[in-house]
Coordinates of C-alpha atoms in Angstrom, one line a residue:
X1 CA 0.0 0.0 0.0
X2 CA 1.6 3.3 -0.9
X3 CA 1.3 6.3 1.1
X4 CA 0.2 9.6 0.0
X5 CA 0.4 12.9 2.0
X6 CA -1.1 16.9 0.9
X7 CA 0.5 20.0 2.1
X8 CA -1.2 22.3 2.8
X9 CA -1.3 26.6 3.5
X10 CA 2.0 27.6 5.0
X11 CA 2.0 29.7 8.7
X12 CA 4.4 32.2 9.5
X13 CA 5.5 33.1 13.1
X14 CA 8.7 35.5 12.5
X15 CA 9.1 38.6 10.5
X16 CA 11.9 39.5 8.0
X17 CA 15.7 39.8 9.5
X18 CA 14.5 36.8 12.2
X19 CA 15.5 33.3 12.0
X20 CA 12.4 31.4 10.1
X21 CA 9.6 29.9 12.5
X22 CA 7.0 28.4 10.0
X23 CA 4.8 25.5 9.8
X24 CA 3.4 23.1 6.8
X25 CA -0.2 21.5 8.0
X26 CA 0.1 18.0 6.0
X27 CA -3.2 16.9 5.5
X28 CA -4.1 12.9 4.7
X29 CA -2.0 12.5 7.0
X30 CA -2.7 10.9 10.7
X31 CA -1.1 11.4 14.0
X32 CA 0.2 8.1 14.2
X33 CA 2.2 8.1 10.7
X34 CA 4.3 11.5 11.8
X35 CA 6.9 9.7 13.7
X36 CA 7.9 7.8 10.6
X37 CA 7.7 10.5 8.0
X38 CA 10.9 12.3 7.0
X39 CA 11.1 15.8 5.6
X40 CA 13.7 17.0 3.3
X41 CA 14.8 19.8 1.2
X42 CA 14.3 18.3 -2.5
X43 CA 17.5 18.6 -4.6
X44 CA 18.5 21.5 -7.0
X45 CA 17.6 18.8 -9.9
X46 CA 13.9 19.5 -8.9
X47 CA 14.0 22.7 -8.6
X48 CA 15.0 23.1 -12.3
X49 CA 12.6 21.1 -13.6
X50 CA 9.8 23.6 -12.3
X51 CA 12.1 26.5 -12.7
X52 CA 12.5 27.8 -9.5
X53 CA 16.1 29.2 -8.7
X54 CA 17.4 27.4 -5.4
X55 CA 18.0 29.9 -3.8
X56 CA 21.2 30.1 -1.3
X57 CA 19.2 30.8 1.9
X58 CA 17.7 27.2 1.8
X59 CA 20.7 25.7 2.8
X60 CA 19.9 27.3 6.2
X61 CA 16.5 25.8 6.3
X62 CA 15.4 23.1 8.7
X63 CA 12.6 20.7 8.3
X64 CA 10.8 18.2 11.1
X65 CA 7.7 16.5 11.0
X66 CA 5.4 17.1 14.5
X67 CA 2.0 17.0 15.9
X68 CA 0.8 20.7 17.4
X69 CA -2.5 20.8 18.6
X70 CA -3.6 17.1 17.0
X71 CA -2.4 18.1 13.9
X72 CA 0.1 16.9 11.8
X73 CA 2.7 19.6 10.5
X74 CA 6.2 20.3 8.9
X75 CA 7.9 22.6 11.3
X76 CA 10.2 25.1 9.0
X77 CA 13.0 27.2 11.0
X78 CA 16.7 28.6 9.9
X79 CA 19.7 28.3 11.7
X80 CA 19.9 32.3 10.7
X81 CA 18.0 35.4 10.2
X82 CA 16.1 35.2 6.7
X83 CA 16.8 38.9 4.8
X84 CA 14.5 38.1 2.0
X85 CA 11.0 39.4 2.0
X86 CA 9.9 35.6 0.1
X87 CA 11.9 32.6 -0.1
X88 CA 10.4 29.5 -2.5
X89 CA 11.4 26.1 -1.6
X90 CA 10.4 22.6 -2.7
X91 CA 10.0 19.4 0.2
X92 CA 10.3 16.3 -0.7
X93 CA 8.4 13.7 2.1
X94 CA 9.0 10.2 2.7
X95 CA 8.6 7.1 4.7
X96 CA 11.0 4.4 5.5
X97 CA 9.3 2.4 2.7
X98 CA 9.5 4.9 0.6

C-alpha cells in the first residue's frame, strides 16, 4: 500500500531579518504516521525542472515532522535570520518504505 500525504497553506511566526519559524499542516496524514515521516529539502535537480532558482538561503532551512494541537505539521526554521522578504522552496516527504 503506498502512502500519499497533501501539504497544505504555510503559517508564518517571525518577521523579515528573524531566523524562520513556519509551519506546513500536511493533510491525509494521521497522527500516528508522523513519527515515521521524514522531511527534506528536494534537490537542485527538482528545482530546475519547475524553474525555481534554489535559492542560497535554503541551505539554512530546517525541516521536522510534528504533531501541534492534534495536527500533523512540517515545522520550518533557519539556523539564521532570513533577509528576504519571500523565499520558495520545494519538500520532498518520505517514509521508511518509501
Amino acid at each position: 500500500m503506498g502512502h500519499a500525504v497533501g501539504l497544505g497553506e504555510i503559517s508564518t511566526y517571525s518577521a523579515l531579518n528573524q531566523p524562520l519559524n513556519a509551519q506546513i499542516e500536511m493533510v491525509s496524514t494521521s497522527p500516528d504516521e508522523v513519527g515515521g515521516i521524514t522531511v527534506k529539502l528536494a534537490p537542485e535537480s527538482v528545482f530546475e525542472q519547475v524553474g525555481i532558482t534554489r535559492s542560497p538561503v535554503l541551505n539554512h532551512l530546517r525541516f521536522k515532522p510534528a504533531v501541534v494541537n492534534g495536527t500533523p505539521v512540517i515545522k520550518v526554521s533557519s539556523d539564521r535570520p532570513i533577509q528576504e522578504p519571500f523565499v520558495n522552496f520545494i519538500v520532498e516527504v518520505s517514509w521508511p518504505k518509501g
